[in-house]
Each structure stands twice: as structure tokens, then as C-alpha cells.
Amino acid sequence: MIRISDKSLCCGCTACATVCPAQCIVLRRDREGFDYPVANPDLCINCGKCEKVCPMQQLSKPSETTAVYAVRAEAHLGESSSGGVFPVIAGKMIEEGGVVFGAVLEPDKRVAHYEASTMEELQKMRGSKYAQSDLYSTFEDIAYYLKSGQKVLFSGTPCQVAGLLNSLGGPQENLLTVDFACHGVPSPGLWEKYVKALEASKGSQLKEVKFRDKSEGWRHYCFRYDDVSVPYVDDPFMALFVQDMSIRPSCYSCRFRAEGSGSDLRLADLWSVSKAAPEFDDDKGVTAVFVNTEKGAAALEVLKKTALVKQIDENMAKEDNGGFAAVIAVPEKREEFFKGVHSTKDLIAYMSTYVVRRPMHIRMYRSVRKRLSQIKRRIVK
Ligand SMILES: Cc1cc2nc3c(=O)[nH]c(=O)nc-3n(C[C@H](O)[C@H](O)[C@H](O)COP(=O)(O)OP(=O)(O)OC[C@H]3O[C@@H](n4cnc5c(N)ncnc54)[C@H](O)[C@@H]3O)c2cc1C
């Protein structure tokens, strides 16, 4: 029976709950706002299946990357977070009659996985949402589609892909898996409280949220809600995310980040683009695509037909990217921060007090670089 005594050993992927024949495992939210499996001992039949599929306990083989590419799909640069690779691959899956599972923002701005079988449904999946997504019954639904012979694309965090593959008993012929470099997932409970706090300050419900608005550039992206847009470093939710304060305990030493998850493809922001593929660099976004399997290589051929593609060096593609780090240090004040979230009357002000302001010279350097890249983009236009 699954028992989580050390929270850093559960990534919340739902594989255990999916395979439980007694259906005795539910996910419950903890004080930090993350979901963990809880088994009902009265219903548990001690079959041990939950432990066998847990990707944190049953270590899979590391991914073997065969090639890495810089990719830029012009049509999706506006809505996607990097170079718009995901929508091209997902669009092809839908054209072929398959189903795509990816993360969307629900009407109340909670982050959750949904399925898409039309191009219209796919649009909402574009772009990063910075909170751990609720998978609901995604793994069960995927198993059902695969059994009925349908093609499926699953896109999610590395730990979600590892959990899905374990729950299915390994890679499946009709399943394409895409994950991304992921430096961690912020607490969904904190995100939901933050949405409520923003709504209270505005006096109305949020209509639209974009975690990575590129109108000021890809590198210096903004967090936007309705008509308010602020540089991500100036928004407390985003700042605490990039400072690793609000991510899940299992993210600090995530093995899927450094070793891979078994996914066919891994996507990442190509932050080293000015060295790796300077001809693609106009600050609108470029994705680094890591090809790990033959299925992944076939998907790359699809990309070559509609996007700019250039093979690049793997180590260079990982430069300046925390999404490949083996270990991330736990901030000293993390525990104190989460404790205070429940008692504060002004969440936005409270969160701001934990944001570490960068030293003046770094802020000035950033602002000069931002100005220069804006000028460069105008010249390119
Ligand atoms: C929590 C998080 C952390 C990330 N950390 C890094 C990082 O450290 N380094 C890096 O290079 N890239 C990171 N990324 C990924 C990166 O921002 C881009 O999403 C990726 O490069 C693909 O971009 P794209 O333009 O090709 O497609 P996009 O259209 O941006 O792709 C979006 C895809 O991401 C999926 N997705 C979005 N939000 C979530 C979520 N919360 N949970 C699961 N799936 C989601 C969508 O379903 C969709 O398939 C992170 C993304 C997330 C969500």
C-alpha cells in the first residue's frame, strides 16, 4: 500500500491511483497546496501494484538523446512559450485522427489536463502554465484510447510522462510522449489562492491569464492578466517560482530532469540561441528539441516540413537552463513561507516580502539588455 512518509519521494503523477484495482487511492491536497495519494487501508487488497508503477520507486532507463535541434514554428510564436513546436506535432496527430492530451487553463484559471481532438481544442493547450496540472483521469483515458487502437499524444512534465509510461507497462506503439525541460512545478493550491487575491484586488473575475506574454520579447517575457502586464520578475507568483520557493518538494532532486523520463521528445527554451542558432534569434522564441527515440525522430521529420530546423550541439542546448539541473537547492525560507500563506490577510503583499530583489547593477544590466533586444526586434521587423 502506498504511504507517503517523505513528500520529496512523491511527484503526484497519479500512476498509483490509476492502476489500483480496488480503487482505494485518492489524491488529497496538503497544506502547501500539492496533491498526494492516500490509500484507504480498509479497501486495500495489498496487491502492491501502486508501488510497482510509482516512477519514484521503480526507476526507468535514462533517456538516450540521439540528436538535438533548434526549431522555430512561425505560426505559433505568439501563443506558445518557446518556438511553437508542441502545436505543430499535436496538430499533425489530430490531422491523423489521433487524440492529444495537454494542459489548459480552466475557466476558473485552475491548471488541468484535457484532451483535444480538434484544432480548436488544441489552441488552449499552447503555452506554459506555471502550476502543477490536475491530471484527473488522463492516464485511464489514454489507456482506453490505446486499447481501442487510437493514436495518442501526451504532453506533460517529465514526471508525468514517467508515471504514464509506468502505468501502461512501458512505451506503446500508438503513443507519442512529449515532455519539456522543467525546473519544477509551482503549487496549484498557491496558484489558486493567488488568482483569488488578484480577483479581489481587481474587483472582478480574471478573464485571461498568460504566464509568458512575449509582447516585450521572449527573454524578458511578462506575466499578463486581462489588461495588466508586468515583467515576470516583478510579479510575486512568477518571481517566487523562478526563485524555486514555491515548487513541489520532489522537484528539488528530480531525476527525470537530468536523466530523462522515457519521453520520445523533450522540448526546452533554447536560451543559448545566440550561440547555437543566431540566424533564428529575433527574441520571439526558439525551442530546443531533444530527439530520444525513433518515434521522436519521425516527429522531427514532420517539423522539418513546416518550421525552421537546425541541428545543434546537445551541451550547448542545455546551457543557461535550470530545466536540466541534477539538483536545485531548497530555499532556506521555503517552510516558513508556506506556513504563512494560510494566515496572511494580504497574500500579494505577503508573497512580495519573500521575493529577493536583484542587486541594482544586475537590474540595470537587465534593463539595458531588454532595451537593446527591443531595438533589435524593431530593426528585424
Ligand atoms: C512548470 C513548467 C516549468 C518549465 N521549466 C522549464 C525550464 O526550466 N527550462 C525550459 O527550457 N523550459 C521549461 N518549460 C517549458 C517551456 O517553457 C516550453 O513549454 C517548451 O519549451 C515548449 O514550448 P513550445 O513553444 O514548443 O510549445 P508550447 O505551446 O509552449 O507548449 C506547451 C505545452 O506544455 C504543456 N504544459 C503547459 N503547462 C503545463 C503544466 N503546468 N503541466 C504540464 N504540461 C504543461 C502543454 O500541455 C503543451 O503541451 C517549463 C514549462 C512548465 C509548464
Short mmCIF file of C-alpha atoms and ligand atoms in Angstrom, two decimals:
data_model
loop_
_atom_site.label_atom_id
_atom_site.label_comp_id
_atom_site.label_asym_id
_atom_site.label_seq_id
_atom_site.Cartn_x
_atom_site.Cartn_y
_atom_site.Cartn_z
CA MET A 1 0.00 0.00 0.00
CA ILE A 2 1.34 3.38 -0.96
CA ARG A 3 2.26 5.54 2.04
CA ILE A 4 3.94 8.90 1.59
CA SER A 5 6.11 9.49 4.62
CA ASP A 6 8.66 11.63 2.77
CA LYS A 7 6.99 14.13 0.44
CA SER A 8 10.12 14.56 -1.64
CA LEU A 9 9.52 10.97 -2.83
CA CYS A 10 6.14 11.61 -4.46
CA CYS A 11 5.77 13.59 -7.69
CA GLY A 12 1.94 13.39 -7.69
CA CYS A 13 1.75 11.72 -11.11
CA THR A 14 -1.42 9.66 -10.31
CA ALA A 15 0.03 6.39 -11.69
CA CYS A 16 -0.67 4.60 -8.36
CA ALA A 17 -4.31 5.71 -8.23
CA THR A 18 -4.79 4.78 -11.91
CA VAL A 19 -3.69 1.16 -11.59
CA CYS A 20 -5.25 0.37 -8.19
CA PRO A 21 -7.72 -2.50 -8.84
CA ALA A 22 -9.57 -1.74 -5.58
CA GLN A 23 -9.82 1.96 -6.50
CA CYS A 24 -8.82 2.75 -2.96
CA ILE A 25 -6.36 5.60 -3.70
CA VAL A 26 -7.45 9.23 -3.86
CA LEU A 27 -5.35 12.35 -4.22
CA ARG A 28 -5.61 14.82 -1.35
CA ARG A 29 -4.24 18.32 -1.15
CA ASP A 30 -1.72 19.11 1.60
CA ARG A 31 -1.10 22.41 3.45
CA GLU A 32 1.30 23.58 0.73
CA GLY A 33 -1.36 23.03 -1.94
CA PHE A 34 0.11 19.92 -3.63
CA ASP A 35 -1.80 16.67 -4.22
CA TYR A 36 -0.63 13.36 -2.68
CA PRO A 37 -2.09 9.86 -2.91
CA VAL A 38 -3.87 8.49 0.17
CA ALA A 39 -4.87 4.81 0.25
CA ASN A 40 -7.86 3.57 2.23
CA PRO A 41 -6.49 0.62 4.27
CA ASP A 42 -9.98 -0.89 4.64
CA LEU A 43 -10.31 -1.26 0.87
CA CYS A 44 -6.66 -2.03 0.00
CA ILE A 45 -6.08 -5.65 -1.13
CA ASN A 46 -2.28 -5.38 -0.73
CA CYS A 47 -1.58 -6.29 -4.36
CA GLY A 48 1.43 -3.93 -4.44
CA LYS A 49 0.58 -2.60 -7.92
CA CYS A 50 0.69 1.02 -6.72
CA GLU A 51 4.31 0.68 -5.62
CA LYS A 52 5.30 -1.18 -8.78
CA VAL A 53 4.18 1.66 -11.05
CA CYS A 54 5.50 4.53 -8.93
CA PRO A 55 8.17 6.23 -11.09
CA MET A 56 9.94 7.46 -7.95
CA GLN A 57 10.33 3.86 -6.70
CA GLN A 58 10.71 1.94 -9.96
CA LEU A 59 13.49 3.71 -11.76
CA SER A 60 13.17 3.62 -15.53
CA LYS A 61 16.06 3.55 -18.00
CA PRO A 62 17.54 7.03 -18.64
CA SER A 63 16.60 8.59 -22.00
CA GLU A 64 19.17 8.39 -24.77
CA THR A 65 19.18 11.57 -26.81
CA THR A 66 20.27 10.90 -30.38
CA ALA A 67 20.13 14.45 -31.75
CA VAL A 68 19.12 17.99 -30.75
CA TYR A 69 17.62 20.69 -32.97
CA ALA A 70 16.83 24.38 -32.78
CA VAL A 71 13.25 24.76 -34.06
CA ARG A 72 11.05 27.77 -34.76
CA ALA A 73 7.46 27.43 -36.00
CA GLU A 74 6.49 30.94 -37.10
CA ALA A 75 2.70 30.38 -36.91
CA HIS A 76 2.71 29.64 -33.17
CA LEU A 77 5.36 32.02 -31.81
CA GLY A 78 2.72 34.39 -30.41
CA GLU A 79 0.85 31.88 -28.25
CA SER A 80 3.49 29.25 -27.48
CA SER A 81 6.15 29.81 -24.81
CA SER A 82 9.22 28.97 -26.87
CA GLY A 83 9.40 28.19 -30.59
CA GLY A 84 5.89 26.75 -31.05
CA VAL A 85 6.93 23.13 -31.56
CA PHE A 86 4.21 21.47 -29.48
CA PRO A 87 1.25 22.76 -31.59
CA VAL A 88 2.86 21.55 -34.84
CA ILE A 89 3.35 18.00 -33.58
CA ALA A 90 -0.04 17.96 -31.87
CA GLY A 91 -1.73 19.37 -35.00
CA LYS A 92 -0.31 16.50 -37.06
CA MET A 93 -1.65 13.99 -34.51
CA ILE A 94 -5.13 15.48 -34.84
CA GLU A 95 -4.93 15.53 -38.65
CA GLU A 96 -4.23 11.79 -38.46
CA GLY A 97 -7.35 11.23 -36.32
CA GLY A 98 -5.49 10.92 -33.00
CA VAL A 99 -6.18 12.45 -29.60
CA VAL A 100 -3.92 14.94 -27.80
CA PHE A 101 -3.66 15.35 -24.01
CA GLY A 102 -2.13 18.58 -22.69
CA ALA A 103 -2.53 21.25 -20.01
CA VAL A 104 -5.10 24.05 -20.24
CA LEU A 105 -6.40 26.82 -18.00
CA GLU A 106 -9.94 26.04 -16.88
CA PRO A 107 -12.50 28.89 -16.76
CA ASP A 108 -11.64 29.47 -13.06
CA LYS A 109 -7.91 29.50 -14.03
CA ARG A 110 -7.06 26.16 -12.42
CA VAL A 111 -4.47 24.23 -14.44
CA ALA A 112 -5.62 20.80 -15.65
CA HIS A 113 -5.01 18.24 -18.38
CA TYR A 114 -7.67 17.93 -21.06
CA GLU A 115 -8.00 16.06 -24.32
CA ALA A 116 -8.25 17.60 -27.78
CA SER A 117 -9.42 16.01 -30.97
CA THR A 118 -9.95 19.23 -32.94
CA MET A 119 -7.59 22.07 -33.86
CA GLU A 120 -9.82 24.47 -31.92
CA GLU A 121 -9.48 22.44 -28.70
CA LEU A 122 -5.72 22.35 -29.22
CA GLN A 123 -5.32 26.14 -29.11
CA LYS A 124 -5.87 26.30 -25.33
CA MET A 125 -3.00 23.86 -24.72
CA ARG A 126 -0.42 26.22 -26.19
CA GLY A 127 1.86 27.99 -23.75
CA SER A 128 3.30 27.12 -20.32
CA LYS A 129 1.05 27.26 -17.27
CA TYR A 130 3.12 27.58 -14.14
CA ALA A 131 1.30 25.34 -11.66
CA GLN A 132 1.19 21.55 -11.38
CA SER A 133 -1.68 20.41 -13.57
CA ASP A 134 -4.53 18.25 -12.31
CA LEU A 135 -4.43 15.09 -14.43
CA TYR A 136 -7.93 13.95 -13.42
CA SER A 137 -8.39 10.57 -15.20
CA THR A 138 -5.93 11.28 -18.05
CA PHE A 139 -3.91 8.06 -17.62
CA GLU A 140 -7.06 5.92 -17.62
CA ASP A 141 -8.44 7.74 -20.65
CA ILE A 142 -5.17 7.23 -22.53
CA ALA A 143 -5.18 3.51 -21.71
CA TYR A 144 -8.74 3.31 -23.03
CA TYR A 145 -7.90 5.08 -26.34
CA LEU A 146 -4.80 2.94 -26.87
CA LYS A 147 -6.79 -0.24 -26.27
CA SER A 148 -9.29 0.82 -28.89
CA GLY A 149 -6.44 1.28 -31.39
CA GLN A 150 -6.41 5.08 -31.46
CA LYS A 151 -3.22 7.16 -31.69
CA VAL A 152 -2.48 9.37 -28.69
CA LEU A 153 -0.09 12.23 -27.94
CA PHE A 154 0.59 13.05 -24.28
CA SER A 155 2.41 16.24 -23.39
CA GLY A 156 3.36 16.99 -19.78
CA THR A 157 6.12 17.31 -17.22
CA PRO A 158 8.90 14.68 -17.18
CA CYS A 159 7.48 13.04 -14.03
CA GLN A 160 4.00 12.87 -15.61
CA VAL A 161 5.45 11.12 -18.67
CA ALA A 162 7.42 8.69 -16.47
CA GLY A 163 4.27 7.92 -14.45
CA LEU A 164 2.15 7.45 -17.57
CA LEU A 165 4.66 5.04 -19.14
CA ASN A 166 4.87 3.02 -15.91
CA SER A 167 1.08 2.87 -15.59
CA LEU A 168 0.87 1.49 -19.14
CA GLY A 169 3.65 -1.05 -18.58
CA GLY A 170 6.11 0.79 -20.88
CA PRO A 171 6.11 2.64 -24.23
CA GLN A 172 3.20 1.83 -26.55
CA GLU A 173 3.24 1.72 -30.34
CA ASN A 174 0.43 4.25 -30.77
CA LEU A 175 1.58 6.61 -28.04
CA LEU A 176 3.85 9.61 -28.64
CA THR A 177 5.14 11.30 -25.47
CA VAL A 178 6.50 14.84 -25.29
CA ASP A 179 7.89 16.38 -22.13
CA PHE A 180 9.85 19.57 -21.51
CA ALA A 181 12.84 20.74 -19.56
CA CYS A 182 11.23 21.51 -16.22
CA HIS A 183 12.90 23.22 -13.31
CA GLY A 184 9.87 22.47 -11.13
CA VAL A 185 6.11 22.84 -10.80
CA PRO A 186 4.67 25.51 -8.51
CA SER A 187 1.95 24.67 -6.00
CA PRO A 188 -1.51 24.55 -7.63
CA GLY A 189 -3.09 25.49 -4.28
CA LEU A 190 -0.91 28.60 -4.07
CA TRP A 191 -1.75 29.50 -7.68
CA GLU A 192 -5.50 29.20 -7.00
CA LYS A 193 -5.20 31.42 -3.91
CA TYR A 194 -3.17 33.91 -5.94
CA VAL A 195 -5.87 34.04 -8.63
CA LYS A 196 -8.45 34.82 -5.93
CA ALA A 197 -6.20 37.54 -4.49
CA LEU A 198 -5.76 39.15 -7.93
CA GLU A 199 -9.53 38.97 -8.49
CA ALA A 200 -10.17 40.59 -5.12
CA SER A 201 -7.74 43.41 -5.92
CA LYS A 202 -9.38 43.95 -9.33
CA GLY A 203 -12.92 43.52 -8.09
CA SER A 204 -13.77 41.13 -10.92
CA GLN A 205 -13.04 37.63 -12.18
CA LEU A 206 -9.94 37.15 -14.32
CA LYS A 207 -10.87 36.57 -17.94
CA GLU A 208 -7.47 35.84 -19.42
CA VAL A 209 -4.09 34.85 -17.99
CA LYS A 210 -0.87 34.45 -19.92
CA PHE A 211 2.16 33.28 -17.95
CA ARG A 212 4.51 34.12 -20.79
CA ASP A 213 3.40 37.13 -22.75
CA LYS A 214 6.08 37.80 -25.35
CA SER A 215 4.96 41.27 -26.45
CA GLU A 216 8.06 42.73 -24.73
CA GLY A 217 10.21 39.88 -26.05
CA TRP A 218 10.79 36.18 -25.33
CA ARG A 219 13.73 36.65 -22.97
CA HIS A 220 12.09 39.36 -20.89
CA TYR A 221 8.60 37.93 -21.01
CA CYS A 222 5.73 39.34 -18.98
CA PHE A 223 3.04 37.82 -16.77
CA ARG A 224 -0.29 39.14 -18.04
CA TYR A 225 -3.80 39.01 -16.63
CA ASP A 226 -6.54 40.83 -18.53
CA ASP A 227 -5.13 44.30 -19.27
CA VAL A 228 -2.32 44.17 -16.67
CA SER A 229 1.11 43.10 -17.89
CA VAL A 230 4.24 43.07 -15.72
CA PRO A 231 7.78 41.76 -16.29
CA TYR A 232 7.81 38.26 -14.78
CA VAL A 233 10.45 39.24 -12.23
CA ASP A 234 8.07 41.88 -10.84
CA ASP A 235 5.11 39.56 -10.33
CA PRO A 236 5.32 37.84 -6.90
CA PHE A 237 3.91 34.49 -8.08
CA MET A 238 6.31 34.27 -11.03
CA ALA A 239 9.27 35.62 -9.04
CA LEU A 240 8.81 33.01 -6.29
CA PHE A 241 8.54 30.31 -8.95
CA VAL A 242 11.83 31.28 -10.63
CA GLN A 243 13.42 31.56 -7.17
CA ASP A 244 12.35 27.90 -6.55
CA MET A 245 10.39 28.87 -3.43
CA SER A 246 7.00 27.51 -4.49
CA ILE A 247 7.87 24.27 -6.31
CA ARG A 248 6.95 20.73 -5.22
CA PRO A 249 9.28 19.04 -2.70
CA SER A 250 10.09 16.25 -5.20
CA CYS A 251 11.26 18.82 -7.78
CA TYR A 252 14.44 19.77 -5.91
CA SER A 253 16.16 16.47 -6.69
CA CYS A 254 14.08 15.30 -9.68
CA ARG A 255 15.92 12.55 -11.53
CA PHE A 256 13.73 12.90 -14.64
CA ARG A 257 15.05 16.43 -15.14
CA ALA A 258 18.66 15.32 -15.60
CA GLU A 259 18.24 11.74 -16.84
CA GLY A 260 15.03 11.97 -18.84
CA SER A 261 11.66 10.33 -18.41
CA GLY A 262 11.46 7.90 -21.32
CA SER A 263 9.71 10.53 -23.49
CA ASP A 264 10.07 10.41 -27.26
CA LEU A 265 10.84 14.12 -27.43
CA ARG A 266 11.90 16.74 -24.91
CA LEU A 267 11.28 20.44 -25.58
CA ALA A 268 13.09 23.36 -23.95
CA ASP A 269 13.66 27.07 -24.30
CA LEU A 270 16.85 27.45 -26.31
CA TRP A 271 18.34 30.19 -24.13
CA SER A 272 21.73 29.78 -25.80
CA VAL A 273 20.23 30.56 -29.22
CA SER A 274 22.56 33.49 -29.90
CA LYS A 275 25.44 30.95 -29.97
CA ALA A 276 23.63 27.81 -31.16
CA ALA A 277 21.47 29.25 -33.95
CA PRO A 278 21.98 33.04 -34.20
CA GLU A 279 20.08 33.14 -37.51
CA PHE A 280 16.85 32.19 -35.61
CA ASP A 281 17.35 34.76 -32.86
CA ASP A 282 14.95 37.69 -33.04
CA ASP A 283 13.66 37.35 -29.45
CA LYS A 284 10.36 35.75 -30.45
CA GLY A 285 11.23 32.28 -29.15
CA VAL A 286 13.14 29.19 -30.22
CA THR A 287 12.62 25.63 -28.94
CA ALA A 288 15.41 23.12 -28.42
CA VAL A 289 14.05 19.70 -29.45
CA PHE A 290 15.77 16.65 -27.95
CA VAL A 291 15.08 13.51 -30.01
CA ASN A 292 15.18 10.41 -27.80
CA THR A 293 13.55 7.63 -29.83
CA GLU A 294 12.70 6.62 -33.40
CA LYS A 295 9.16 7.90 -32.90
CA GLY A 296 10.67 11.19 -31.83
CA ALA A 297 12.83 11.24 -34.97
CA ALA A 298 9.71 10.69 -37.11
CA ALA A 299 8.02 13.65 -35.39
CA LEU A 300 11.04 15.77 -36.23
CA GLU A 301 10.54 14.99 -39.92
CA VAL A 302 7.04 16.50 -39.56
CA LEU A 303 8.58 19.63 -38.07
CA LYS A 304 11.01 19.98 -40.96
CA LYS A 305 8.06 20.46 -43.35
CA THR A 306 6.59 23.49 -41.55
CA ALA A 307 9.25 25.00 -39.28
CA LEU A 308 12.83 26.25 -39.36
CA VAL A 309 15.05 23.41 -38.11
CA LYS A 310 18.80 23.28 -37.46
CA GLN A 311 20.81 20.55 -35.75
CA ILE A 312 22.76 21.86 -32.76
CA ASP A 313 25.13 20.63 -30.06
CA GLU A 314 23.41 18.93 -27.08
CA ASN A 315 25.54 20.54 -24.38
CA MET A 316 25.12 23.97 -25.90
CA ALA A 317 21.33 23.42 -25.98
CA LYS A 318 21.37 22.85 -22.20
CA GLU A 319 23.43 25.93 -21.38
CA ASP A 320 21.87 28.53 -19.04
CA ASN A 321 18.89 26.26 -18.47
CA GLY A 322 17.87 25.20 -14.93
CA GLY A 323 15.49 22.69 -16.53
CA PHE A 324 18.38 20.22 -16.82
CA ALA A 325 19.95 20.66 -13.35
CA ALA A 326 20.52 17.48 -11.33
CA VAL A 327 19.72 19.18 -8.03
CA ILE A 328 18.14 22.51 -7.05
CA ALA A 329 18.81 23.92 -3.58
CA VAL A 330 15.78 24.17 -1.29
CA PRO A 331 15.44 27.85 -0.28
CA GLU A 332 16.09 28.37 3.41
CA LYS A 333 12.75 30.13 3.95
CA ARG A 334 10.57 27.70 1.97
CA GLU A 335 8.90 26.09 5.00
CA GLU A 336 8.35 29.42 6.73
CA PHE A 337 6.89 30.84 3.51
CA PHE A 338 4.29 28.11 3.06
CA LYS A 339 3.30 28.24 6.76
CA GLY A 340 2.50 31.94 6.50
CA VAL A 341 0.40 31.58 3.32
CA HIS A 342 -2.61 30.40 5.36
CA SER A 343 -2.59 33.12 8.00
CA THR A 344 -1.90 36.18 5.86
CA LYS A 345 -4.72 38.61 5.13
CA ASP A 346 -2.93 40.14 2.14
CA LEU A 347 -1.44 37.31 0.06
CA ILE A 348 0.05 39.52 -2.65
CA ALA A 349 1.91 41.73 -0.14
CA TYR A 350 2.96 38.65 1.87
CA MET A 351 4.39 36.92 -1.21
CA SER A 352 6.22 40.10 -2.23
CA THR A 353 8.13 40.11 1.07
CA TYR A 354 9.74 36.79 0.09
CA VAL A 355 10.86 37.96 -3.35
CA VAL A 356 14.60 38.51 -3.41
CA ARG A 357 15.23 41.74 -5.29
CA ARG A 358 18.20 41.53 -7.61
CA PRO A 359 21.11 43.90 -6.88
CA MET A 360 20.86 47.32 -8.57
CA HIS A 361 23.71 46.66 -11.07
CA ILE A 362 22.00 43.45 -12.29
CA ARG A 363 18.66 45.25 -12.66
CA MET A 364 20.36 47.99 -14.67
CA TYR A 365 22.19 45.42 -16.82
CA ARG A 366 18.87 43.60 -17.47
CA SER A 367 17.12 46.80 -18.40
CA VAL A 368 19.86 47.79 -20.89
CA ARG A 369 19.79 44.28 -22.43
CA LYS A 370 15.99 44.44 -22.65
CA ARG A 371 16.13 47.81 -24.41
CA LEU A 372 18.77 46.51 -26.87
CA SER A 373 16.75 43.43 -27.73
CA GLN A 374 13.64 45.59 -28.28
CA ILE A 375 15.61 47.77 -30.70
CA LYS A 376 16.98 44.65 -32.44
CA ARG A 377 13.45 43.26 -32.86
CA ARG A 378 12.22 46.53 -34.37
CA ILE A 379 15.10 46.53 -36.86
CA VAL A 380 14.34 42.89 -37.87
CA LYS A 381 10.62 43.75 -38.40
C1 LIG B 1 6.07 24.17 -14.98
C2 LIG B 1 6.95 24.36 -16.17
C3 LIG B 1 8.33 24.53 -16.00
C4 LIG B 1 9.16 24.69 -17.10
N1 LIG B 1 10.50 24.85 -16.90
C5 LIG B 1 11.32 24.97 -17.97
C6 LIG B 1 12.73 25.10 -17.79
O1 LIG B 1 13.23 25.13 -16.68
N2 LIG B 1 13.51 25.20 -18.91
C7 LIG B 1 12.97 25.17 -20.18
O2 LIG B 1 13.72 25.25 -21.14
N3 LIG B 1 11.64 25.04 -20.36
C8 LIG B 1 10.81 24.95 -19.30
N4 LIG B 1 9.46 24.79 -19.50
C9 LIG B 1 8.95 24.52 -20.87
C10 LIG B 1 8.97 25.66 -21.87
O3 LIG B 1 8.51 26.82 -21.23
C11 LIG B 1 8.10 25.39 -23.09
O4 LIG B 1 6.83 24.96 -22.70
C12 LIG B 1 8.66 24.34 -24.00
O5 LIG B 1 9.93 24.79 -24.42
C13 LIG B 1 7.75 24.06 -25.20
O6 LIG B 1 7.47 25.21 -25.85
P1 LIG B 1 6.74 25.30 -27.27
O7 LIG B 1 6.79 26.74 -27.68
O8 LIG B 1 7.33 24.32 -28.22
O9 LIG B 1 5.26 24.83 -27.04
P2 LIG B 1 4.13 25.39 -26.08
O10 LIG B 1 2.93 25.70 -26.90
O11 LIG B 1 4.61 26.45 -25.19
O12 LIG B 1 3.88 24.04 -25.28
C14 LIG B 1 3.04 23.98 -24.29
C15 LIG B 1 2.98 22.53 -23.85
O13 LIG B 1 3.30 22.46 -22.47
C16 LIG B 1 2.27 21.78 -21.79
N5 LIG B 1 2.10 22.39 -20.49
C17 LIG B 1 1.92 23.70 -20.21
N6 LIG B 1 1.80 23.88 -18.90
C18 LIG B 1 1.89 22.67 -18.31
C19 LIG B 1 1.80 22.19 -16.99
N7 LIG B 1 1.63 23.03 -15.96
N8 LIG B 1 1.92 20.88 -16.77
C20 LIG B 1 2.10 20.01 -17.78
N9 LIG B 1 2.18 20.40 -19.08
C21 LIG B 1 2.08 21.70 -19.34
C22 LIG B 1 1.02 21.99 -22.65
O14 LIG B 1 0.15 20.92 -22.49
C23 LIG B 1 1.59 21.99 -24.04
O15 LIG B 1 1.70 20.69 -24.48
C24 LIG B 1 8.60 24.68 -18.41
C25 LIG B 1 7.23 24.54 -18.58
C26 LIG B 1 6.40 24.38 -17.48
C27 LIG B 1 4.93 24.22 -17.69
#
